[in-house]
Short mmCIF file of C-alpha atoms and ligand atoms in Angstrom, two decimals:
data_model
loop_
_atom_site.label_atom_id
_atom_site.label_comp_id
_atom_site.label_asym_id
_atom_site.label_seq_id
_atom_site.Cartn_x
_atom_site.Cartn_y
_atom_site.Cartn_z
CA UNK V 20 38.59 -292.56 -21.60
CA UNK V 21 40.77 -291.68 -24.59
CA UNK V 22 38.27 -289.03 -25.55
CA UNK V 23 38.51 -287.27 -22.22
CA UNK V 24 42.30 -287.32 -22.57
CA UNK V 25 42.01 -285.30 -25.76
CA UNK V 26 39.67 -282.86 -24.04
CA UNK V 27 42.41 -281.93 -21.58
CA UNK V 28 44.27 -278.70 -22.24
CA UNK V 29 47.24 -279.24 -24.55
CA UNK V 30 49.68 -278.20 -21.76
CA UNK V 31 48.38 -280.97 -19.52
CA UNK V 32 48.63 -283.44 -22.38
CA UNK V 33 52.26 -282.49 -22.99
CA UNK V 34 53.14 -282.75 -19.31
CA UNK V 35 51.58 -286.17 -18.79
CA UNK V 36 52.93 -287.53 -22.08
CA UNK V 37 56.45 -286.70 -20.92
CA UNK V 38 55.82 -288.35 -17.57
CA UNK V 39 54.21 -291.46 -19.07
CA UNK V 40 57.02 -291.84 -21.61
CA UNK V 41 59.64 -291.55 -18.88
CA UNK V 42 57.95 -294.31 -16.86
CA UNK V 43 57.52 -296.47 -19.94
CA UNK V 44 61.27 -296.34 -20.61
CA UNK V 45 61.95 -296.94 -16.92
CA UNK V 46 59.68 -300.00 -16.75
CA UNK V 47 61.08 -301.40 -20.00
CA UNK V 48 64.63 -301.13 -18.70
CA UNK V 49 63.65 -302.51 -15.30
CA UNK V 50 62.12 -305.49 -17.11
CA UNK V 51 65.32 -306.03 -19.09
CA UNK V 52 67.46 -305.82 -15.94
CA UNK V 53 65.15 -308.29 -14.25
CA UNK V 54 65.73 -310.76 -17.09
CA UNK V 55 69.47 -310.25 -16.79
CA UNK V 56 69.38 -310.67 -13.00
CA UNK V 57 67.63 -313.96 -13.47
CA UNK V 58 70.58 -315.08 -15.62
CA UNK V 59 73.01 -314.07 -12.84
CA UNK V 60 70.93 -315.90 -10.27
CA UNK V 61 70.42 -319.13 -12.17
CA UNK V 62 73.61 -319.63 -14.21
CA UNK V 63 75.66 -321.02 -11.36
CA UNK V 64 77.83 -323.45 -13.32
CA UNK V 65 80.28 -322.51 -16.05
CA UNK V 66 78.53 -323.32 -19.34
CA UNK V 67 80.28 -326.06 -21.26
CA UNK V 68 81.33 -323.76 -24.05
CA UNK V 69 83.21 -321.58 -21.57
CA UNK V 70 84.89 -324.39 -19.70
CA UNK V 71 88.23 -323.84 -21.39
CA UNK V 72 88.42 -320.11 -20.85
CA UNK V 73 86.98 -319.50 -17.41
CA UNK V 74 87.63 -321.31 -14.16
CA UNK V 75 84.67 -321.96 -11.82
CA UNK V 76 86.16 -319.71 -9.15
CA UNK V 77 86.37 -316.60 -11.36
CA UNK V 78 82.99 -317.43 -12.86
CA UNK V 79 81.39 -317.46 -9.41
CA UNK V 80 83.18 -314.23 -8.40
CA UNK V 81 82.02 -312.41 -11.50
CA UNK V 82 78.49 -313.75 -11.06
CA UNK V 83 78.27 -312.38 -7.52
CA UNK V 84 79.86 -309.07 -8.52
CA UNK V 85 77.43 -308.52 -11.41
CA UNK V 86 74.50 -309.57 -9.24
CA UNK V 87 75.43 -306.99 -6.59
CA UNK V 88 75.87 -304.31 -9.25
CA UNK V 89 72.54 -305.16 -10.82
CA UNK V 90 70.70 -305.03 -7.49
CA UNK V 91 72.34 -301.70 -6.76
CA UNK V 92 71.30 -300.22 -10.07
CA UNK V 93 67.74 -301.41 -9.47
CA UNK V 94 67.53 -299.27 -6.33
CA UNK V 95 69.44 -296.30 -7.70
CA UNK V 96 67.35 -296.38 -10.88
CA UNK V 97 64.12 -296.53 -8.93
CA UNK V 98 65.26 -293.65 -6.75
CA UNK V 99 66.17 -291.40 -9.64
CA UNK V 100 62.92 -292.15 -11.49
CA UNK V 101 60.89 -291.24 -8.40
CA UNK V 102 63.02 -288.18 -7.76
CA UNK V 103 62.55 -286.99 -11.35
CA UNK V 104 58.81 -287.58 -11.18
CA UNK V 105 58.44 -285.72 -7.90
CA UNK V 106 60.45 -282.79 -9.24
CA UNK V 107 58.06 -282.55 -12.18
CA UNK V 108 54.85 -283.09 -10.18
CA UNK V 109 55.77 -280.68 -7.40
CA UNK V 110 56.99 -278.00 -9.80
CA UNK V 111 60.63 -278.24 -8.77
CA UNK V 112 61.91 -276.58 -11.92
CA UNK V 113 59.84 -273.36 -11.70
CA UNK V 114 60.50 -273.29 -7.95
CA UNK V 115 64.27 -273.39 -8.47
CA UNK V 116 64.00 -270.82 -11.25
CA UNK V 117 62.19 -268.36 -9.00
CA UNK V 118 64.54 -269.10 -6.16
CA UNK V 119 67.48 -268.31 -8.46
CA UNK V 120 65.66 -265.09 -9.36
CA UNK V 121 65.33 -264.06 -5.74
CA UNK V 122 69.06 -264.73 -5.21
CA UNK V 123 70.05 -262.54 -8.17
CA UNK V 124 67.57 -259.87 -7.10
CA UNK V 125 69.33 -259.68 -3.75
CA UNK V 126 72.49 -258.73 -5.62
CA UNK V 127 70.65 -256.05 -7.54
CA UNK V 128 69.98 -257.98 -10.76
CA UNK V 129 66.29 -257.82 -11.63
CA UNK V 130 64.33 -260.17 -13.92
CA UNK V 131 65.93 -258.48 -16.97
CA UNK V 132 69.19 -260.23 -16.20
CA UNK V 133 68.03 -263.59 -17.50
CA UNK V 134 71.49 -264.96 -18.21
CA UNK V 135 72.70 -264.29 -14.67
CA UNK V 136 69.58 -265.90 -13.27
CA UNK V 137 70.22 -268.88 -15.59
CA UNK V 138 73.74 -269.28 -14.22
CA UNK V 139 72.54 -269.29 -10.63
CA UNK V 140 69.84 -271.79 -11.61
CA UNK V 141 72.41 -274.05 -13.29
CA UNK V 142 74.77 -273.93 -10.32
CA UNK V 143 71.98 -274.79 -7.89
CA UNK V 144 70.66 -277.56 -10.12
CA UNK V 145 74.08 -279.19 -10.55
CA UNK V 146 74.74 -278.81 -6.83
CA UNK V 147 71.44 -280.55 -6.10
CA UNK V 148 72.39 -283.34 -8.49
CA UNK V 149 75.83 -283.72 -6.94
CA UNK V 150 74.48 -283.84 -3.38
CA UNK V 151 71.67 -286.31 -4.05
CA UNK V 152 74.01 -288.47 -6.16
CA UNK V 153 76.73 -288.59 -3.53
CA UNK V 154 75.32 -291.31 -1.23
CA UNK V 155 74.78 -293.55 -4.26
CA UNK V 156 78.28 -293.15 -5.60
CA UNK V 157 79.73 -293.57 -2.09
CA UNK V 158 77.83 -296.82 -1.70
CA UNK V 159 78.84 -298.05 -5.13
CA UNK V 160 82.53 -297.31 -4.55
CA UNK V 161 82.99 -298.17 -0.89
CA UNK V 162 80.54 -301.00 -0.52
CA UNK V 163 80.16 -302.78 -3.85
CA UNK V 164 83.48 -302.16 -5.59
CA UNK V 165 85.23 -302.53 -2.26
CA UNK V 166 83.59 -305.85 -1.50
CA UNK V 167 84.69 -307.27 -4.83
CA UNK V 168 88.25 -305.98 -4.55
CA UNK V 169 88.16 -303.21 -7.15
CA UNK V 170 88.15 -300.06 -5.07
CA UNK V 171 91.55 -298.43 -4.60
CA UNK V 172 90.38 -295.04 -3.32
CA UNK V 173 90.40 -293.69 0.18
CA UNK V 174 87.43 -291.66 1.38
CA UNK V 175 89.58 -288.51 1.40
CA UNK V 176 90.68 -289.04 -2.19
CA UNK V 177 87.09 -289.70 -3.23
CA UNK V 178 85.71 -286.53 -1.62
CA UNK V 179 88.54 -284.34 -2.89
CA UNK V 180 87.94 -285.78 -6.33
CA UNK V 181 84.21 -285.04 -6.14
CA UNK V 182 84.82 -281.41 -5.12
CA UNK V 183 87.41 -280.96 -7.86
CA UNK V 184 85.08 -282.46 -10.44
CA UNK V 185 82.28 -280.14 -9.38
CA UNK V 186 84.55 -277.07 -9.54
CA UNK V 187 85.99 -277.97 -12.94
CA UNK V 188 82.52 -278.67 -14.33
CA UNK V 189 81.29 -275.27 -13.16
CA UNK V 190 84.32 -273.54 -14.71
CA UNK V 191 83.38 -274.98 -18.09
CA UNK V 192 79.60 -275.12 -17.81
CA UNK V 193 78.94 -271.53 -16.70
CA UNK V 194 80.89 -269.56 -19.34
CA UNK V 195 79.79 -271.94 -22.11
CA UNK V 196 76.11 -271.71 -21.11
CA UNK V 197 76.15 -267.94 -20.81
CA UNK V 198 77.70 -267.56 -24.27
CA UNK V 199 75.24 -270.07 -25.74
CA UNK V 200 72.27 -268.25 -24.21
CA UNK V 201 73.63 -264.95 -25.47
CA UNK V 202 74.03 -266.35 -29.01
CA UNK V 203 70.48 -267.69 -28.99
CA UNK V 204 69.18 -264.31 -27.79
CA UNK V 205 70.96 -262.12 -30.34
CA UNK V 206 71.24 -264.64 -33.19
CA UNK V 207 68.09 -263.57 -35.06
CA UNK V 208 66.31 -265.93 -37.45
CA UNK V 209 69.32 -268.17 -37.97
CA UNK V 210 70.36 -268.37 -34.34
CA UNK V 211 70.21 -272.16 -34.42
CA UNK V 212 73.05 -272.29 -36.96
CA UNK V 213 75.25 -270.05 -34.82
CA UNK V 214 74.32 -271.97 -31.69
CA UNK V 215 75.22 -275.25 -33.37
CA UNK V 216 78.55 -273.84 -34.66
CA UNK V 217 79.29 -272.60 -31.16
CA UNK V 218 78.71 -276.00 -29.55
CA UNK V 219 80.84 -277.57 -32.30
CA UNK V 220 83.63 -275.11 -31.52
CA UNK V 221 83.34 -275.77 -27.79
CA UNK V 222 83.63 -279.52 -28.28
CA UNK V 223 86.69 -279.09 -30.50
CA UNK V 224 88.35 -276.81 -27.94
CA UNK V 225 87.53 -279.21 -25.11
CA UNK V 226 89.01 -282.18 -26.97
CA UNK V 227 92.15 -280.13 -27.61
CA UNK V 228 92.70 -278.90 -24.07
CA UNK V 229 91.30 -281.89 -22.20
CA UNK V 230 94.45 -283.99 -22.35
CA UNK V 231 96.91 -281.29 -21.37
CA UNK V 232 94.91 -279.22 -18.93
CA UNK V 233 91.90 -281.08 -17.59
CA UNK V 234 92.73 -284.78 -17.30
CA UNK V 235 96.03 -284.14 -15.42
CA UNK V 236 94.01 -282.37 -12.70
CA UNK V 237 92.56 -285.75 -11.82
CA UNK V 238 95.11 -288.37 -12.77
CA UNK V 239 98.83 -288.75 -13.15
CA UNK V 240 100.02 -289.34 -16.70
CA UNK V 241 103.57 -290.57 -17.18
CA UNK V 242 105.23 -291.22 -20.53
CA UNK V 243 105.64 -294.93 -21.17
CA UNK V 244 109.29 -295.72 -20.40
CA UNK V 245 111.66 -296.58 -23.24
CA UNK V 246 111.78 -300.28 -23.89
CA UNK V 247 110.47 -303.21 -25.84
CA UNK V 248 106.80 -302.32 -25.46
CA UNK V 249 107.26 -298.70 -26.46
CA UNK V 250 109.27 -299.58 -29.57
CA UNK V 251 106.76 -302.24 -30.56
CA UNK V 252 103.82 -299.83 -30.21
CA UNK V 253 105.62 -297.15 -32.21
CA UNK V 254 106.42 -299.65 -34.96
CA UNK V 255 102.84 -300.80 -35.08
CA UNK V 256 101.56 -297.21 -35.29
CA UNK V 257 104.01 -296.52 -38.11
CA UNK V 258 102.94 -299.62 -40.01
CA UNK V 259 99.40 -298.28 -40.37
CA UNK V 260 100.52 -294.59 -40.51
CA UNK V 261 98.85 -293.69 -37.22
CA UNK V 262 100.26 -290.26 -36.27
CA UNK V 263 101.32 -291.20 -32.76
CA UNK V 264 102.98 -288.33 -30.91
CA UNK V 265 102.82 -289.38 -27.28
CA UNK V 266 102.42 -292.55 -25.32
CA UNK V 267 101.24 -292.34 -21.73
CA UNK V 268 100.53 -294.59 -18.81
CA UNK V 269 97.78 -293.33 -16.50
CA UNK V 270 97.65 -294.33 -12.88
CA UNK V 271 94.19 -295.81 -13.07
CA UNK V 272 95.16 -298.08 -10.19
CA UNK V 273 94.76 -295.11 -7.86
CA UNK V 274 91.02 -295.35 -8.40
CA UNK V 275 90.16 -298.85 -9.32
CA UNK V 276 91.74 -302.02 -10.59
CA UNK V 277 89.55 -302.08 -13.71
CA UNK V 278 91.74 -301.86 -16.79
CA UNK V 279 91.53 -300.12 -20.14
CA UNK V 280 93.32 -298.38 -23.03
CA UNK V 281 92.32 -295.55 -25.35
CA UNK V 282 93.62 -292.98 -27.81
CA UNK V 283 92.59 -289.41 -28.53
CA UNK V 284 93.67 -286.21 -30.21
CA UNK V 285 93.27 -284.37 -33.48
CA UNK V 286 94.55 -285.02 -36.95
CA UNK V 287 98.31 -285.39 -36.73
CA UNK V 288 98.54 -285.23 -32.98
CA UNK V 289 97.38 -288.53 -31.54
CA UNK V 290 98.17 -289.93 -28.14
CA UNK V 291 97.69 -293.37 -26.72
CA UNK V 292 96.92 -293.87 -23.05
CA UNK V 293 97.34 -297.21 -21.30
CA UNK V 294 95.99 -297.86 -17.81
CA UNK V 295 98.74 -299.11 -15.55
CA UNK V 296 96.34 -301.89 -14.55
CA UNK V 297 96.43 -303.15 -18.15
CA UNK V 298 100.19 -303.62 -18.13
CA UNK V 299 101.29 -306.81 -16.44
CA UNK V 300 104.82 -305.53 -15.76
CA UNK V 301 103.80 -302.03 -14.87
CA UNK V 302 100.76 -302.55 -12.70
CA UNK V 303 101.47 -301.57 -9.09
CA UNK V 304 98.83 -304.12 -8.19
CA UNK V 305 101.28 -306.81 -9.17
CA UNK V 306 104.23 -305.42 -7.25
CA UNK V 307 104.80 -306.46 -3.68
CA UNK V 308 104.37 -303.95 -0.89
CA UNK V 309 101.81 -301.89 -2.73
CA UNK V 310 99.46 -300.61 -0.04
CA UNK V 311 96.18 -301.51 -1.69
CA UNK V 312 95.26 -304.68 0.10
CA UNK V 313 91.76 -305.12 1.41
CA UNK V 314 93.05 -306.02 4.81
CA UNK V 315 94.92 -302.76 5.23
CA UNK V 316 91.97 -300.89 6.61
CA UNK V 317 90.96 -303.72 8.86
CA UNK V 318 94.25 -304.44 10.53
CA UNK V 319 96.47 -302.20 12.57
CA UNK V 320 99.65 -303.97 11.58
CA UNK V 321 102.25 -302.82 9.12
CA UNK V 322 100.56 -302.48 5.75
CA UNK V 323 103.74 -303.36 3.85
CA UNK V 324 103.80 -306.76 5.44
CA UNK V 325 100.14 -307.65 5.34
CA UNK V 326 99.65 -306.52 1.78
CA UNK V 327 102.44 -308.55 0.27
CA UNK V 328 101.29 -311.48 2.31
CA UNK V 329 97.60 -311.27 1.45
CA UNK V 330 98.28 -310.49 -2.18
CA UNK V 331 99.78 -313.90 -2.70
CA UNK V 332 96.72 -315.45 -1.18
CA UNK V 333 93.92 -313.35 -2.57
CA UNK V 334 95.14 -311.41 -5.59
CA UNK V 335 96.45 -313.04 -8.67
CA UNK V 336 98.56 -311.32 -11.23
CA UNK V 337 96.60 -308.85 -13.29
CA UNK V 338 97.09 -307.36 -16.74
CA UNK V 339 98.34 -308.43 -20.15
CA UNK V 340 101.75 -309.28 -21.54
CA UNK V 341 103.32 -307.14 -24.26
CA UNK V 342 102.03 -309.19 -27.19
CA UNK V 343 98.49 -308.99 -25.79
CA UNK V 344 98.75 -305.25 -25.18
CA UNK V 345 99.77 -304.82 -28.80
CA UNK V 346 96.73 -306.81 -29.87
CA UNK V 347 94.47 -304.60 -27.73
CA UNK V 348 96.05 -301.53 -29.32
CA UNK V 349 95.65 -303.14 -32.74
CA UNK V 350 91.93 -303.19 -31.99
CA UNK V 351 91.95 -299.57 -30.75
CA UNK V 352 93.90 -298.32 -33.77
CA UNK V 353 91.49 -300.29 -35.94
CA UNK V 354 88.76 -297.92 -34.73
CA UNK V 355 90.84 -295.06 -36.08
CA UNK V 356 91.94 -296.68 -39.34
CA UNK V 357 88.39 -297.74 -40.17
CA UNK V 358 87.11 -294.21 -39.60
CA UNK V 359 84.91 -295.08 -36.60
CA UNK V 360 86.03 -292.00 -34.68
CA UNK V 361 85.23 -289.66 -37.57
CA UNK V 362 81.92 -291.40 -38.22
CA UNK V 363 80.92 -290.96 -34.57
CA UNK V 364 81.79 -287.27 -34.65
CA UNK V 365 79.83 -286.74 -37.88
CA UNK V 366 76.79 -288.54 -36.45
CA UNK V 367 76.85 -286.55 -33.24
CA UNK V 368 77.23 -283.24 -35.08
CA UNK V 369 74.42 -284.05 -37.50
CA UNK V 370 72.27 -284.95 -34.53
CA UNK V 371 73.17 -281.74 -32.75
CA UNK V 372 72.34 -279.67 -35.86
CA UNK V 373 69.01 -281.43 -36.23
CA UNK V 374 68.16 -280.84 -32.57
CA UNK V 375 69.01 -277.14 -32.73
CA UNK V 376 66.89 -276.74 -35.89
CA UNK V 377 63.91 -278.38 -34.22
CA UNK V 378 64.56 -276.32 -31.13
CA UNK V 379 64.28 -273.16 -33.29
CA UNK V 380 60.85 -274.32 -34.43
CA UNK V 381 59.63 -275.20 -30.93
CA UNK V 382 61.08 -272.47 -28.71
CA UNK V 383 58.27 -270.05 -29.64
CA UNK V 384 55.55 -272.40 -28.41
CA UNK V 385 54.47 -270.99 -25.05
CA UNK V 386 52.38 -274.11 -24.26
CA UNK V 387 55.62 -276.05 -23.77
CA UNK V 388 56.63 -273.64 -21.03
CA UNK V 389 53.16 -273.55 -19.49
CA UNK V 390 53.16 -277.37 -19.39
CA UNK V 391 56.13 -277.27 -17.02
CA UNK V 392 54.85 -274.47 -14.83
CA UNK V 393 56.30 -271.42 -16.59
CA UNK V 394 53.19 -269.35 -17.10
CA UNK V 395 54.66 -265.85 -16.94
CA UNK V 396 58.04 -266.07 -18.63
CA UNK V 397 59.82 -268.24 -21.20
CA UNK V 398 63.49 -268.33 -20.17
CA UNK V 399 65.77 -269.67 -22.91
CA UNK V 400 67.66 -272.02 -20.59
CA UNK V 401 64.40 -273.60 -19.44
CA UNK V 402 63.35 -273.91 -23.08
CA UNK V 403 66.60 -275.77 -23.84
CA UNK V 404 65.96 -278.08 -20.90
CA UNK V 405 62.34 -278.81 -21.74
CA UNK V 406 62.90 -279.35 -25.44
CA UNK V 407 66.25 -281.20 -25.44
CA UNK V 408 65.52 -283.33 -22.40
CA UNK V 409 61.76 -283.88 -22.28
CA UNK V 410 60.30 -283.29 -25.72
CA UNK V 411 63.14 -285.03 -27.54
CA UNK V 412 63.25 -287.97 -25.12
CA UNK V 413 61.60 -290.54 -27.47
CA UNK V 414 63.99 -289.49 -30.21
CA UNK V 415 66.94 -289.62 -27.77
CA UNK V 416 66.02 -293.17 -26.75
CA UNK V 417 65.79 -294.31 -30.36
CA UNK V 418 69.08 -292.64 -31.25
CA UNK V 419 70.91 -294.14 -28.31
CA UNK V 420 69.63 -297.61 -29.24
CA UNK V 421 70.84 -297.16 -32.84
CA UNK V 422 74.23 -295.95 -31.61
CA UNK V 423 74.58 -299.00 -29.37
CA UNK V 424 73.87 -301.28 -32.33
CA UNK V 425 76.37 -299.35 -34.44
CA UNK V 426 78.97 -299.50 -31.68
CA UNK V 427 78.78 -303.29 -31.58
CA UNK V 428 79.35 -303.42 -35.33
CA UNK V 429 82.38 -301.17 -34.92
CA UNK V 430 83.75 -303.45 -32.23
CA UNK V 431 83.54 -306.50 -34.48
CA UNK V 432 85.21 -304.53 -37.26
CA UNK V 433 88.03 -303.37 -34.97
CA UNK V 434 88.54 -306.97 -33.80
CA UNK V 435 88.70 -308.04 -37.43
CA UNK V 436 91.25 -305.31 -38.07
CA UNK V 437 93.51 -306.60 -35.28
CA UNK V 438 93.01 -310.09 -36.70
CA UNK V 439 94.13 -308.76 -40.10
CA UNK V 440 97.33 -307.58 -38.43
CA UNK V 441 97.99 -311.16 -37.42
CA UNK V 442 97.03 -310.62 -33.80
CA UNK V 443 94.01 -312.89 -33.55
CA UNK V 444 95.37 -315.30 -30.97
CA UNK V 445 96.87 -312.54 -28.79
CA UNK V 446 93.61 -310.60 -28.89
CA UNK V 447 91.76 -313.80 -28.08
CA UNK V 448 93.75 -314.32 -24.88
CA UNK V 449 93.76 -310.59 -24.04
CA UNK V 450 89.96 -310.44 -24.20
CA UNK V 451 89.73 -313.39 -21.85
CA UNK V 452 92.24 -311.91 -19.41
CA UNK V 453 90.58 -308.49 -19.42
CA UNK V 454 87.21 -310.07 -18.88
CA UNK V 455 88.58 -311.99 -15.89
CA UNK V 456 90.43 -308.98 -14.43
CA UNK V 457 87.26 -306.89 -14.69
CA UNK V 458 85.00 -309.75 -13.54
CA UNK V 459 82.77 -309.48 -16.59
CA UNK V 460 80.06 -312.13 -16.62
CA UNK V 461 80.18 -314.02 -19.92
CA UNK V 462 76.51 -314.98 -20.13
CA UNK V 463 73.89 -312.42 -21.08
CA UNK V 464 70.19 -312.27 -21.75
CA UNK V 465 69.80 -311.58 -25.48
CA UNK V 466 67.31 -308.73 -25.07
CA UNK V 467 69.26 -307.05 -22.29
CA UNK V 468 72.53 -307.21 -24.19
CA UNK V 469 70.90 -306.01 -27.40
CA UNK V 470 69.59 -302.92 -25.63
CA UNK V 471 72.56 -302.08 -23.42
CA UNK V 472 75.80 -303.63 -24.62
CA UNK V 473 78.04 -301.24 -26.52
CA UNK V 474 80.46 -304.15 -26.93
CA UNK V 475 79.37 -307.57 -28.18
CA UNK V 476 79.28 -310.32 -25.53
CA UNK V 477 82.67 -311.97 -24.95
CA UNK V 478 81.73 -315.31 -26.49
CA UNK V 479 80.54 -313.70 -29.72
CA UNK V 480 83.79 -311.78 -30.03
CA UNK V 481 85.86 -314.87 -29.33
CA UNK V 482 83.84 -316.87 -31.83
CA UNK V 483 84.36 -314.22 -34.51
CA UNK V 484 88.10 -314.21 -33.81
CA UNK V 485 88.37 -317.96 -33.58
CA UNK V 486 86.51 -318.82 -36.76
CA UNK V 487 88.90 -316.92 -38.91
CA UNK V 488 91.86 -318.25 -36.97
CA UNK V 489 90.94 -321.65 -38.36
CA UNK V 490 90.79 -320.46 -41.99
ZN1 ZN T 528 86.71 -301.10 -29.33
#
C-alpha cells in the first residue's frame, strides 16, 4: 500500500499530502471541540470552587451561549473544510485563474499581463469568500448573538458594514499585491529580501494610518471626557513612562455588548482605546431609554418605554468601575512595559523572513504548480498561495500552537505586572465581571484550552492573582 503511494507521480503525492494534512488538522480540532462540548453539556452545576464568583443563573446562561456557539462552529467548520476540499478536487483555483484571464483578455490584456490577471483573480476570490461567508456570519450575528442578548446591530448596519469592509480591503489588497508581485518579478536573486522589506514597510504604514484613517470608517471614536478616570489613567501611564498621547472611547456597543480595551501606536505616540461597554458609567447599555432592547423588534410600541422597562427586568448593569478599569489597563500596559508587543513583532517578522526565504527556494519547482492544476504556466500569485498556504501548513499549525502557548505566558506576566502595581484585588473583580458580561464559561477541557486559548482559563488567572494577594 505504502509502496504504491511512493510510485505515484510526485505531483499527485504533493496534492494528496496537502489534502490529507488539512483533514488531519480538521479532525483533530473537531475532536477537541467535541471534548469541550461534552463539558458544556455535562457541567450543569456551578463547581464548588466557583461558587463564590459565579451565580447559577449566569453560569447556566454562559453554558447555553457557549454550547450554541460550539454547535455553530461545528457546522461552519465542516462546511468550510468540505468547500476547501471540493475547490481543490474540482480544480477551482486553475478554473478561477483562467476565468480571470478571459476577463482581462476581453479588455485587451493578454496572458503577458500577469499582474492584472492576478488582481482580477484576487478580487474574484475575495468576492467568492465574502459571499459564501455571508450566510454564516448573518446566522452567527442575528441568530446566536441575538438570542443571547449580545447583538446590537440592525440588518442594514450589518450589510453596509460588510460592503464597506469589502471595499476597504480591496483598496489595500490590490495595490499592495500588485507591488509585491512586481518586486518578486524584478527583484533578481535576492528578491525575497526586498519582498520581505516591502511587507514589513506595508505593515508599519498600516499600523500608522489604521487608527486615524481606517478604524474611524467603521466606528466612532470619541476622546474620553475630562474627569476622574481620565486623570487617573494619565497618572498611571506617567508612573510607568508609557507615552500616552490620546485616550479614546469607541462605540463598541453599536455592534455588540462584548467589552474590551486595547492600546496601539508607535514609539512615542501611543493611544489607549476603551470600549464604551467596558465603562460602567459610560456604557449606553446601562442608560435608560437606549433603544437596544431585545423586545424592540418584536413589539410595535414605543421603544423608549419598552426598553427602559425590559432593561430593569432582563439586563443588569454592565461594565467595570473606575478602579477596575485602571486594573485592566494596568494589565494592558504591562504587555507594553514587559516588551510583549515588541517581542510579537520580532517573532512575526522573523517568521515572515523565513517564509520568504523558503519561498525563494521553492518557487522554481514546477511540480508544485502541476500538483494544483497549473500545467502550462507558473503565475507568481498562485505560487505564493500554494507555498504559503498549502506547503507551509504543517509549519503554520506548529507556529500558531507555539504562539498560543506564548500568549498565555504573556497574559500571566501582564496580570503579575498589574498585581505589582497594587491592583490585584481590582483586577480580580474586573476579570470576574468581564467574564460574566461576556458570558465566558469558566470550565474548560484541558486539551481544548491548551490548543485554542490565547488567554489562560479564568480560574487559573484568579488563582495566580489570589495566591500572591495572600503573601
Ligand atoms: Zn492581556
